[in-house]
Coordinates of C-alpha atoms in Angstrom, one line a residue:
Chain A
M933 CA -11.6 21.9 -2.0
D934 CA -7.9 21.1 -1.9
K935 CA -6.2 20.1 -5.2
A936 CA -3.3 17.9 -6.2
R937 CA -1.7 17.2 -9.5
I938 CA -0.6 13.7 -10.6
V939 CA 2.2 13.5 -13.2
E940 CA 1.6 10.4 -15.2
V941 CA 5.0 8.7 -15.9
G942 CA 3.7 5.4 -17.2
P943 CA 4.5 5.9 -20.9
R944 CA 8.1 6.8 -20.0
D945 CA 9.4 5.6 -16.6
G946 CA 6.9 2.8 -16.7
L947 CA 7.3 1.4 -20.2
Q948 CA 11.0 2.0 -20.1
N949 CA 11.3 -0.6 -17.4
E950 CA 9.0 -3.2 -18.9
K951 CA 10.7 -6.0 -20.7
G952 CA 8.6 -6.0 -23.8
V953 CA 8.6 -3.2 -26.4
I954 CA 5.0 -2.4 -27.3
P955 CA 3.8 -1.2 -30.7
L956 CA 3.6 2.5 -31.5
A957 CA -0.1 2.4 -32.0
T958 CA -0.6 0.9 -28.5
K959 CA 1.6 3.5 -27.0
V960 CA -0.3 6.3 -28.7
E961 CA -3.6 4.9 -27.6
L962 CA -2.2 4.7 -24.0
V963 CA -1.3 8.4 -24.0
Q964 CA -4.6 9.4 -25.5
R965 CA -6.6 7.3 -22.9
L966 CA -4.5 8.8 -20.1
A967 CA -5.4 12.3 -21.3
E968 CA -9.0 11.4 -21.6
S969 CA -8.9 10.1 -18.0
G970 CA -8.1 13.6 -16.9
L971 CA -4.4 13.6 -16.4
S972 CA -2.9 17.0 -17.2
T973 CA 0.7 16.1 -17.4
I974 CA 1.8 12.9 -19.1
E975 CA 5.5 12.1 -19.6
A976 CA 5.4 10.8 -23.1
G977 CA 8.8 9.5 -23.8
A978 CA 12.6 10.0 -23.7
F979 CA 15.2 11.1 -26.2
V980 CA 17.9 8.6 -25.1
S981 CA 20.0 6.1 -27.1
P982 CA 17.8 3.5 -28.6
K983 CA 20.7 1.1 -28.2
W984 CA 20.3 1.3 -24.4
V985 CA 16.6 1.9 -24.1
P986 CA 14.8 0.4 -27.2
Q987 CA 11.4 1.0 -25.5
M988 CA 11.8 4.8 -26.1
A989 CA 13.0 4.6 -29.7
D990 CA 9.7 5.8 -31.1
T991 CA 9.3 8.9 -28.9
A992 CA 9.4 11.3 -31.8
A993 CA 6.6 9.3 -33.5
V994 CA 4.5 9.3 -30.3
L995 CA 4.9 13.1 -30.0
A996 CA 4.0 13.6 -33.6
T997 CA 0.5 12.3 -32.8
L998 CA -0.1 14.7 -29.9
D999 CA -1.4 18.2 -29.6
L1000 CA 1.7 19.7 -28.0
G1001 CA 0.2 23.2 -27.8
G1002 CA -3.0 22.0 -26.0
P1003 CA -4.0 21.9 -22.4
V1004 CA -2.2 18.7 -21.6
H1005 CA 1.6 18.8 -20.9
Y1006 CA 3.7 16.1 -22.5
P1007 CA 7.3 16.3 -21.0
V1008 CA 10.0 14.1 -22.3
L1009 CA 13.2 13.0 -20.6
V1010 CA 16.4 14.5 -22.1
P1011 CA 19.9 13.4 -20.9
N1012 CA 22.1 15.7 -23.1
D1013 CA 22.3 18.2 -25.9
W1014 CA 21.6 15.6 -28.5
G1015 CA 18.4 14.7 -26.7
L1016 CA 17.4 18.4 -26.5
D1017 CA 17.9 18.8 -30.2
A1018 CA 15.5 16.0 -30.8
A1019 CA 13.1 17.4 -28.3
L1020 CA 13.2 20.9 -29.9
E1021 CA 12.7 19.4 -33.3
A1022 CA 9.6 17.5 -32.0
G1023 CA 8.2 20.7 -30.7
V1024 CA 7.9 19.8 -27.0
R1025 CA 7.2 22.5 -24.4
E1026 CA 8.7 20.7 -21.5
I1027 CA 11.7 18.4 -20.8
A1028 CA 13.0 16.6 -17.7
V1029 CA 16.6 16.1 -16.5
F1030 CA 17.8 14.0 -13.7
G1031 CA 20.4 13.7 -10.9
A1032 CA 20.9 11.2 -8.0
A1033 CA 21.2 11.9 -4.3
S1034 CA 23.6 9.0 -4.0
E1035 CA 27.2 9.2 -5.3
A1036 CA 27.5 5.4 -5.7
F1037 CA 24.2 5.3 -7.7
S1038 CA 25.4 8.2 -9.9
Q1039 CA 28.7 6.5 -10.6
K1040 CA 27.2 3.1 -11.4
N1041 CA 24.3 4.5 -13.3
I1042 CA 25.8 7.2 -15.5
N1043 CA 29.5 6.9 -14.6
A1044 CA 29.8 10.4 -13.2
T1045 CA 29.8 12.1 -9.8
I1046 CA 26.6 13.9 -8.8
S1047 CA 28.3 17.2 -9.4
E1048 CA 29.6 16.2 -12.8
S1049 CA 26.2 14.9 -13.8
L1050 CA 24.5 18.2 -13.0
K1051 CA 27.3 20.1 -14.8
R1052 CA 26.4 18.1 -17.9
F1053 CA 22.9 19.6 -17.8
E1054 CA 24.0 23.2 -17.7
S1055 CA 24.1 23.6 -21.4
V1056 CA 20.8 21.8 -21.8
M1057 CA 19.1 24.0 -19.2
H1058 CA 20.5 27.1 -20.7
R1059 CA 19.3 26.3 -24.2
A1060 CA 15.9 25.0 -23.0
Q1061 CA 15.3 28.3 -21.1
Q1062 CA 16.3 30.3 -24.2
A1063 CA 13.8 28.3 -26.2
G1064 CA 11.1 28.9 -23.6
I1065 CA 10.9 25.3 -22.6
R1066 CA 10.1 24.3 -19.0
V1067 CA 12.5 21.9 -17.3
R1068 CA 11.6 19.4 -14.6
G1069 CA 14.3 17.9 -12.5
Y1070 CA 14.3 14.3 -11.0
V1071 CA 16.4 13.3 -8.0
S1072 CA 16.7 9.6 -7.6
C1073 CA 17.6 7.6 -4.4
V1074 CA 16.1 10.2 -2.0
V1075 CA 15.7 7.7 0.8
G1076 CA 17.8 4.7 0.0
C1077 CA 20.4 3.5 -2.5
P1078 CA 21.0 -0.1 -3.6
Y1079 CA 24.7 0.5 -3.2
E1080 CA 25.0 2.9 -0.3
G1081 CA 22.0 2.0 1.8
E1082 CA 20.5 5.0 3.6
V1083 CA 20.8 8.4 2.0
A1084 CA 21.2 11.5 4.1
P1085 CA 18.3 14.0 3.8
R1086 CA 21.0 16.8 3.7
K1087 CA 22.4 15.3 0.5
V1088 CA 18.9 15.2 -1.1
A1089 CA 18.4 18.8 -0.1
E1090 CA 21.7 19.8 -1.8
V1091 CA 20.9 18.1 -5.1
A1092 CA 17.3 19.4 -5.1
A1093 CA 18.5 22.9 -4.4
E1094 CA 21.0 22.7 -7.2
L1095 CA 18.4 21.6 -9.8
H1096 CA 16.1 24.3 -8.6
A1097 CA 18.8 27.0 -8.8
M1098 CA 19.7 25.8 -12.3
G1099 CA 16.1 26.7 -13.3
C1100 CA 14.0 23.5 -12.8
Y1101 CA 10.4 24.7 -12.3
E1102 CA 9.8 21.5 -10.3
V1103 CA 12.0 18.9 -8.5
S1104 CA 10.6 15.4 -8.3
L1105 CA 12.0 13.5 -5.3
G1106 CA 12.3 9.7 -6.1
D1107 CA 12.4 6.8 -3.8
T1108 CA 13.8 4.8 -6.7
I1109 CA 14.0 1.5 -4.8
G1110 CA 10.9 2.0 -2.8
V1111 CA 12.5 1.3 0.6
G1112 CA 11.2 4.4 2.5
T1113 CA 8.6 4.6 5.2
P1114 CA 6.7 7.7 6.3
R1115 CA 9.2 8.7 9.0
Q1116 CA 12.1 8.8 6.6
V1117 CA 10.0 10.6 3.9
Q1118 CA 9.0 13.2 6.5
A1119 CA 12.6 13.7 7.6
M1120 CA 13.8 14.0 4.0
L1121 CA 11.1 16.5 3.0
E1122 CA 11.8 18.6 6.1
A1123 CA 15.4 18.9 4.9
V1124 CA 14.5 19.6 1.3
M1125 CA 11.8 22.1 2.1
R1126 CA 14.5 24.3 3.8
T1127 CA 16.1 24.7 0.4
V1128 CA 13.3 24.5 -2.2
P1129 CA 9.7 25.8 -1.7
V1130 CA 7.3 23.0 -1.2
E1131 CA 5.2 24.2 -4.2
R1132 CA 8.2 23.3 -6.3
L1133 CA 8.5 19.7 -5.1
A1134 CA 6.9 16.5 -6.3
G1135 CA 6.9 13.1 -4.7
H1136 CA 7.9 10.1 -6.8
F1137 CA 7.4 6.8 -4.9
H1138 CA 8.0 3.2 -6.0
D1139 CA 5.9 0.6 -4.3
T1140 CA 8.5 -2.1 -4.0
Y1141 CA 7.8 -2.6 -0.3
G1142 CA 4.2 -1.6 -0.3
M1143 CA 4.9 1.7 1.3
A1144 CA 4.2 4.1 -1.6
V1145 CA 0.6 5.1 -0.7
A1146 CA 1.6 5.7 3.0
N1147 CA 4.6 7.7 1.9
I1148 CA 2.4 9.8 -0.5
H1149 CA 0.0 10.5 2.4
A1150 CA 3.0 11.6 4.6
A1151 CA 4.2 13.8 1.8
Y1152 CA 0.8 15.3 1.4
A1153 CA 0.6 16.0 5.1
A1154 CA 4.0 17.8 4.7
G1155 CA 2.5 20.0 2.0
V1156 CA 3.5 18.3 -1.2
R1157 CA 0.7 18.6 -3.8
T1158 CA 2.3 16.9 -6.9
F1159 CA 2.9 13.2 -7.2
D1160 CA 4.3 11.1 -10.0
A1161 CA 2.6 7.8 -10.7
S1162 CA 2.4 5.2 -13.4
V1163 CA -0.9 3.7 -14.6
A1164 CA -1.3 0.0 -13.7
G1165 CA 1.9 0.4 -11.7
L1166 CA 3.9 0.0 -15.0
G1167 CA 7.7 -0.3 -14.7
G1168 CA 10.0 -1.2 -12.0
C1169 CA 13.6 -0.7 -10.8
P1170 CA 16.0 -3.2 -12.2
Y1171 CA 18.2 -2.9 -9.1
A1172 CA 15.9 -4.2 -6.4
Q1173 CA 15.1 -7.9 -6.2
G1174 CA 11.5 -8.7 -7.3
A1175 CA 10.9 -4.9 -7.4
S1176 CA 7.6 -3.7 -8.4
G1177 CA 7.5 -0.4 -10.2
N1178 CA 6.1 3.1 -9.7
V1179 CA 3.1 3.4 -7.5
A1180 CA -0.1 3.0 -9.6
T1181 CA -1.8 6.1 -10.7
E1182 CA -5.2 4.6 -9.8
D1183 CA -4.1 3.9 -6.2
V1184 CA -2.9 7.4 -5.8
A1185 CA -6.1 8.9 -7.3
Y1186 CA -8.1 6.7 -4.9
L1187 CA -6.1 7.9 -1.9
L1188 CA -6.4 11.6 -2.9
H1189 CA -10.1 11.4 -3.7
G1190 CA -10.6 9.7 -0.3
L1191 CA -8.8 12.6 1.4
G1192 CA -11.2 14.9 -0.3
V1193 CA -8.6 16.2 -2.8
E1194 CA -9.5 17.1 -6.3
T1195 CA -7.3 15.6 -9.0
G1196 CA -9.3 16.1 -12.2
I1197 CA -9.1 12.4 -12.8
D1198 CA -12.0 10.1 -13.8
L1199 CA -11.1 7.0 -11.8
S1200 CA -13.2 4.6 -13.8
R1201 CA -11.7 5.8 -17.1
L1202 CA -8.3 5.5 -15.5
V1203 CA -8.9 1.9 -14.3
A1204 CA -10.1 1.0 -17.8
T1205 CA -6.8 2.4 -19.1
A1206 CA -4.9 0.3 -16.6
W1207 CA -6.6 -2.8 -17.9
F1208 CA -5.9 -1.7 -21.5
I1209 CA -2.2 -1.4 -21.1
A1210 CA -1.9 -4.5 -18.8
D1211 CA -3.7 -6.5 -21.5
A1212 CA -1.3 -5.2 -24.1
L1213 CA 1.7 -6.3 -21.9
G1214 CA 0.0 -9.7 -21.3
R1215 CA -0.2 -9.3 -17.5
A1216 CA -2.5 -8.1 -14.7
P1217 CA -2.4 -4.5 -13.5
A1218 CA 0.0 -4.2 -10.5
S1219 CA -2.5 -2.0 -8.6
R1220 CA -5.1 -3.0 -5.9
V1221 CA -7.6 -0.5 -7.2
A1222 CA -7.7 -1.9 -10.7
H1223 CA -8.5 -5.3 -9.3
A1224 CA -11.0 -4.0 -6.7
L1225 CA -13.0 -2.0 -9.3
G1226 CA -12.4 -4.8 -11.9
R1227 CA -12.0 -5.0 -15.7
P1228 CA -14.5 -2.7 -17.5
A1229 CA -17.5 -4.4 -18.9
Chain T
M1279 CA 11.8 2.5 21.7
D1280 CA 8.1 2.5 20.9
K1281 CA 6.4 -0.9 20.7
A1282 CA 3.5 -2.3 18.8
R1283 CA 1.8 -5.7 18.7
I1284 CA 0.7 -7.5 15.7
V1285 CA -2.2 -10.0 16.0
E1286 CA -1.7 -12.6 13.4
V1287 CA -5.0 -13.6 11.9
G1288 CA -3.8 -15.6 8.9
P1289 CA -4.6 -19.1 10.2
R1290 CA -8.2 -18.0 10.9
D1291 CA -9.4 -14.9 9.1
G1292 CA -7.0 -15.6 6.3
L1293 CA -7.4 -19.4 5.7
Q1294 CA -11.2 -19.2 6.3
N1295 CA -11.5 -17.0 3.2
E1296 CA -9.2 -19.0 1.0
K1297 CA -10.9 -21.4 -1.4
G1298 CA -8.9 -24.5 -0.7
V1299 CA -8.8 -26.5 2.5
I1300 CA -5.2 -27.1 3.5
P1301 CA -4.1 -30.2 5.4
L1302 CA -3.9 -30.2 9.2
A1303 CA -0.1 -30.8 9.1
T1304 CA 0.4 -27.7 6.9
K1305 CA -1.8 -25.6 9.2
V1306 CA 0.1 -26.8 12.3
E1307 CA 3.4 -26.0 10.6
L1308 CA 2.1 -22.5 9.6
V1309 CA 1.2 -21.7 13.2
Q1310 CA 4.5 -23.0 14.5
R1311 CA 6.5 -20.9 12.0
L1312 CA 4.5 -17.8 12.9
A1313 CA 5.3 -18.3 16.5
E1314 CA 9.0 -18.8 15.6
S1315 CA 8.8 -15.6 13.6
G1316 CA 8.1 -13.7 16.8
L1317 CA 4.4 -13.2 16.7
S1318 CA 3.0 -13.3 20.2
T1319 CA -0.7 -13.5 19.4
I1320 CA -1.9 -15.9 16.7
E1321 CA -5.6 -16.5 16.0
A1322 CA -5.5 -20.3 15.6
G1323 CA -9.0 -21.2 14.4
A1324 CA -12.7 -20.9 14.9
F1325 CA -15.3 -23.1 16.5
V1326 CA -18.0 -22.6 13.9
S1327 CA -20.2 -24.9 11.9
P1328 CA -18.0 -27.1 9.6
K1329 CA -20.9 -27.1 7.3
W1330 CA -20.5 -23.4 6.7
V1331 CA -16.8 -23.0 7.2
P1332 CA -15.0 -26.3 6.3
Q1333 CA -11.6 -24.6 6.5
M1334 CA -12.0 -24.4 10.3
A1335 CA -13.2 -27.9 10.9
D1336 CA -9.9 -29.0 12.4
T1337 CA -9.5 -26.2 14.9
A1338 CA -9.5 -28.6 17.9
A1339 CA -6.8 -30.7 16.2
V1340 CA -4.7 -27.7 15.6
L1341 CA -5.1 -26.5 19.2
A1342 CA -4.1 -30.0 20.5
T1343 CA -0.6 -29.5 19.0
L1344 CA 0.0 -26.1 20.7
D1345 CA 1.3 -25.0 24.1
L1346 CA -1.8 -23.1 25.2
G1347 CA -0.2 -22.2 28.5
G1348 CA 3.0 -20.8 27.0
P1349 CA 4.1 -17.3 26.1
V1350 CA 2.2 -17.2 22.8
H1351 CA -1.5 -16.5 22.8
Y1352 CA -3.8 -18.5 20.5
P1353 CA -7.3 -17.0 20.5
V1354 CA -10.1 -18.7 18.6
L1355 CA -13.3 -17.3 17.2
V1356 CA -16.4 -18.4 19.0
P1357 CA -19.9 -17.4 17.7
N1358 CA -22.1 -19.0 20.4
D1359 CA -22.3 -21.2 23.5
W1360 CA -21.7 -24.3 21.5
G1361 CA -18.4 -22.8 20.2
L1362 CA -17.5 -21.8 23.7
D1363 CA -18.0 -25.3 25.0
A1364 CA -15.6 -26.6 22.3
A1365 CA -13.1 -23.8 23.2
L1366 CA -13.3 -24.7 26.9
E1367 CA -12.8 -28.4 26.1
A1368 CA -9.7 -27.5 24.0
G1369 CA -8.3 -25.5 26.8
V1370 CA -8.0 -22.1 25.2
R1371 CA -7.2 -19.0 27.2
E1372 CA -8.7 -16.5 24.8
I1373 CA -11.6 -16.3 22.5
A1374 CA -13.0 -13.7 20.0
V1375 CA -16.5 -12.6 19.4
F1376 CA -17.8 -10.2 16.7
G1377 CA -20.3 -7.6 15.8
A1378 CA -20.9 -5.3 12.9
A1379 CA -21.2 -1.5 12.7
S1380 CA -23.6 -1.7 9.8
E1381 CA -27.2 -2.9 10.3
A1382 CA -27.4 -4.1 6.7
F1383 CA -24.2 -6.1 7.0
S1384 CA -25.4 -7.7 10.3
Q1385 CA -28.7 -8.6 8.8
K1386 CA -27.2 -10.2 5.6
N1387 CA -24.3 -11.8 7.4
I1388 CA -25.9 -13.3 10.5
N1389 CA -29.6 -12.5 10.1
A1390 CA -29.8 -10.4 13.2
T1391 CA -29.8 -6.7 14.1
I1392 CA -26.5 -5.4 15.7
S1393 CA -28.2 -5.2 19.1
E1394 CA -29.5 -8.8 18.8
S1395 CA -26.1 -10.1 17.7
L1396 CA -24.4 -8.5 20.7
K1397 CA -27.2 -9.9 23.0
R1398 CA -26.4 -13.4 21.7
F1399 CA -22.9 -13.0 23.1
E1400 CA -23.9 -12.1 26.6
S1401 CA -24.0 -15.7 27.8
V1402 CA -20.7 -16.5 26.0
M1403 CA -19.1 -13.4 27.6
H1404 CA -20.4 -14.3 31.1
R1405 CA -19.3 -17.9 31.0
A1406 CA -15.9 -17.0 29.5
Q1407 CA -15.2 -14.5 32.2
Q1408 CA -16.2 -17.1 34.9
A1409 CA -13.7 -19.5 33.3
G1410 CA -11.0 -16.9 33.4
I1411 CA -10.8 -16.6 29.6
R1412 CA -10.0 -13.3 27.8
V1413 CA -12.4 -12.1 25.2
R1414 CA -11.5 -10.0 22.2
G1415 CA -14.2 -8.2 20.2
Y1416 CA -14.3 -7.6 16.5
V1417 CA -16.3 -4.8 14.8
S1418 CA -16.7 -5.2 11.1
C1419 CA -17.5 -2.5 8.5
V1420 CA -16.0 0.3 10.5
V1421 CA -15.6 2.6 7.5
G1422 CA -17.8 1.2 4.7
C1423 CA -20.4 -1.5 4.1
P1424 CA -21.0 -3.3 0.9
Y1425 CA -24.8 -2.8 1.4
E1426 CA -25.0 0.6 3.1
G1427 CA -22.0 2.5 1.8
E1428 CA -20.4 4.8 4.3
V1429 CA -20.7 3.9 8.0
A1430 CA -21.1 6.7 10.5
P1431 CA -18.2 6.9 13.0
R1432 CA -20.8 7.4 15.8
K1433 CA -22.2 3.9 15.0
V1434 CA -18.8 2.3 15.2
A1435 CA -18.2 4.0 18.6
E1436 CA -21.5 2.7 19.9
V1437 CA -20.8 -0.9 19.0
A1438 CA -17.2 -0.7 20.2
A1439 CA -18.3 0.8 23.5
E1440 CA -20.8 -2.0 23.9
L1441 CA -18.3 -4.8 23.3
H1442 CA -15.9 -3.0 25.7
A1443 CA -18.6 -2.7 28.3
M1444 CA -19.5 -6.4 28.0
G1445 CA -15.9 -7.2 29.0
C1446 CA -13.8 -7.4 25.8
Y1447 CA -10.2 -6.6 26.8
E1448 CA -9.6 -5.4 23.3
V1449 CA -11.8 -4.2 20.4
S1450 CA -10.5 -4.7 16.9
L1451 CA -11.9 -2.3 14.4
G1452 CA -12.2 -3.8 10.9
D1453 CA -12.4 -2.1 7.5
T1454 CA -13.8 -5.3 6.2
I1455 CA -14.0 -4.3 2.6
G1456 CA -10.9 -2.2 2.6
V1457 CA -12.4 1.0 1.2
G1458 CA -11.1 3.4 3.9
T1459 CA -8.5 6.1 3.4
P1460 CA -6.6 7.8 6.2
R1461 CA -9.0 10.7 6.6
Q1462 CA -11.9 8.4 7.3
V1463 CA -9.9 6.2 9.6
Q1464 CA -8.8 9.2 11.6
A1465 CA -12.5 10.4 11.9
M1466 CA -13.6 7.0 12.9
L1467 CA -10.9 6.6 15.5
E1468 CA -11.6 10.0 17.0
A1469 CA -15.2 9.0 17.6
V1470 CA -14.3 5.5 19.0
M1471 CA -11.6 6.9 21.3
R1472 CA -14.2 9.0 23.0
T1473 CA -15.9 5.8 24.2
V1474 CA -13.1 3.2 24.5
P1475 CA -9.5 3.9 25.7
V1476 CA -7.1 3.8 22.7
E1477 CA -5.0 1.1 24.6
R1478 CA -8.0 -1.2 24.2
L1479 CA -8.3 -0.7 20.4
A1480 CA -6.8 -2.6 17.5
G1481 CA -6.8 -1.8 13.8
H1482 CA -7.9 -4.4 11.3
F1483 CA -7.4 -3.3 7.8
H1484 CA -8.0 -5.1 4.5
D1485 CA -5.9 -4.0 1.5
T1486 CA -8.6 -4.2 -1.1
Y1487 CA -7.9 -0.7 -2.5
G1488 CA -4.2 -0.6 -1.5
M1489 CA -4.8 1.7 1.5
A1490 CA -4.1 -0.6 4.4
V1491 CA -0.5 0.5 5.1
A1492 CA -1.5 4.2 4.9
N1493 CA -4.5 3.5 7.2
I1494 CA -2.3 1.7 9.7
H1495 CA 0.1 4.6 9.7
A1496 CA -2.8 6.9 10.3
A1497 CA -4.1 4.7 13.2
Y1498 CA -0.6 4.6 14.6
A1499 CA -0.4 8.4 14.5
A1500 CA -3.7 8.4 16.4
G1501 CA -2.3 6.3 19.2
V1502 CA -3.3 2.7 18.2
R1503 CA -0.6 0.2 19.0
T1504 CA -2.2 -3.1 18.0
F1505 CA -2.8 -4.2 14.5
D1506 CA -4.3 -7.4 13.0
A1507 CA -2.6 -8.8 9.9
S1508 CA -2.4 -11.9 7.9
V1509 CA 0.9 -13.5 6.7
A1510 CA 1.2 -13.4 2.9
G1511 CA -2.0 -11.4 2.9
L1512 CA -4.1 -14.6 3.2
G1513 CA -7.8 -14.4 2.9
G1514 CA -10.2 -11.9 1.4
C1515 CA -13.6 -10.6 1.7
P1516 CA -16.1 -12.5 -0.5
Y1517 CA -18.3 -9.4 -0.8
A1518 CA -16.0 -7.1 -2.7
Q1519 CA -15.2 -7.7 -6.3
G1520 CA -11.6 -8.9 -6.9
A1521 CA -11.0 -8.3 -3.2
S1522 CA -7.6 -8.9 -1.7
G1523 CA -7.5 -10.0 1.9
N1524 CA -6.1 -8.8 5.1
V1525 CA -3.1 -6.6 5.0
A1526 CA 0.0 -8.8 4.9
T1527 CA 1.8 -9.1 8.2
E1528 CA 5.2 -8.7 6.6
D1529 CA 4.1 -5.3 5.1
V1530 CA 2.9 -4.1 8.5
A1531 CA 6.1 -5.3 10.2
Y1532 CA 8.2 -3.5 7.5
L1533 CA 6.2 -0.3 8.1
L1534 CA 6.5 -0.4 11.9
H1535 CA 10.2 -1.3 11.8
G1536 CA 10.7 1.7 9.5
L1537 CA 8.9 3.9 11.9
G1538 CA 11.4 2.8 14.6
V1539 CA 8.8 0.6 16.4
E1540 CA 9.7 -2.7 18.0
T1541 CA 7.4 -5.6 17.1
G1542 CA 9.4 -8.6 18.2
I1543 CA 9.1 -9.9 14.7
D1544 CA 12.0 -11.5 12.7
L1545 CA 11.1 -10.2 9.2
S1546 CA 13.2 -12.7 7.3
R1547 CA 11.6 -15.6 9.2
L1548 CA 8.2 -14.1 8.6
V1549 CA 8.8 -13.7 4.9
A1550 CA 9.9 -17.3 4.7
T1551 CA 6.6 -18.3 6.4
A1552 CA 4.7 -16.2 3.8
W1553 CA 6.4 -18.2 1.0
F1554 CA 5.7 -21.5 2.8
I1555 CA 2.0 -20.9 3.1
A1556 CA 1.7 -19.4 -0.4
D1557 CA 3.4 -22.4 -1.9
A1558 CA 1.0 -24.7 0.1
L1559 CA -1.9 -22.8 -1.5
G1560 CA -0.3 -22.8 -4.9
R1561 CA 0.0 -19.1 -5.4
A1562 CA 2.3 -16.1 -4.8
P1563 CA 2.2 -14.1 -1.6
A1564 CA -0.1 -11.1 -1.9
S1565 CA 2.4 -8.8 -0.2
R1566 CA 5.0 -6.5 -1.7
V1567 CA 7.6 -7.2 1.0
A1568 CA 7.6 -11.0 0.4
H1569 CA 8.4 -10.3 -3.3
A1570 CA 10.9 -7.5 -2.6
L1571 CA 12.9 -9.7 -0.1
G1572 CA 12.3 -12.8 -2.2
R1573 CA 11.9 -16.5 -1.6
P1574 CA 14.3 -17.8 1.0
A1575 CA 17.3 -19.6 -0.5

């Protein structure tokens, strides 16, 4: 039986983009429920400035409740050396860094060229490797950019190759504004796979235009076996009008199971988790599967 | 440039499954706006018992406002000879009949075996052909059935072949409860394409589990070039818990345009139409694209 891995990004990429700040206890219960649903990698937070991202201010407190040496991986996003210090102190085994495939997005988002932004990670990468910590790399805007429009596959391939060469064990390719369709995703992946082995790639799709599941299927057909997703479709991109967030983990699991692919996920537990966090945020889950299977009795 | 055709089923399959009955004037404006959005086939109503389906009671009045001899096709659903009489009187050029690929669904839904249900259409087909009226055939439950579970592709192929042999110019294959994933859709289409030419097939997908766009992409890859869809995702299947309805026309158009396929549809007009009918029903459009592109100014 074929296998695929879902990287749950709801507690970080999801909650970071939700308006409300949820209590620590709720966040801890969310992460626990996700682990109990069978997810083996759960992005648990970010060591970023609480001034800019108050939703992540309690990352150290969340990590303190987790078994960081156990079978489940809990990566955290780290933008700089200060973030790495905090991650090391918390005892994490994995961090994530990020770059964009669009110059305009990089400039507007972090006020640096793509090349400058990757250079800033050199010291983080070096220190993480010395400490035996795995590093995951994100590339944003791999299909389209809110400022530049279409992004050239060649550009994505360059940035992905650079992150891989710097030592990232996996490069996650993000359609940050969710504009891609399968044809563009295929073309982008063909370019990237010439520079990074497909086993080192992950697909990160947002469902803004309802294309995420089709894009994941296209990426799966191209050989990708790791997908980022966010329970209940948590989060969203602030740059796209009316944007919905990451593709929902339960929709991805439903797709993969329907394709005969093993994920290790217990779908009914996952759907219960989607309702749990949606209730905590005072809204309905953004996924079709959570509604189709319904609120747990 | 490759072309595909979208059959808009919102005014019939969509509204028929909405709880509220909308005023005639709103329905007429909906159909007009859909035609102005570039849709060339719009299912405009059904001649069925108003006792069972009050939403369709004004079908003759809707048809009376339309140019039935013009470039846009306005098929209507017709279950029996009485319905055909009403359709002939209204001057329609195209009707639609239906069968199920699941015995249990056929029994529960219309209290007849599949074979009996098709036999009932023989006289309708014969009279329609004599009157020079095109007949479209629907097959429901082509992947799964709410009573039987999985439906064998062979069964779908049999029913589709029978409708085709009876004289249907096109057979629309419906995943009525929206449970299918691309692998099942591919297997089903492979079986059906051995009995009916792919040019005579249409895909009709519900988005209950969020798989419709991926399934349409899979059907497109298999050679299908006609897809049923419902503006704003109108409608739903009363048999599946929390079911969403037909895939939204605007999501399908976005996919096809992204694949480089010409549909003749003006997406921004179509999205405005989605907001128009959603407002009339007092709810938000069920599509991602309508939200991503936003309410027209």
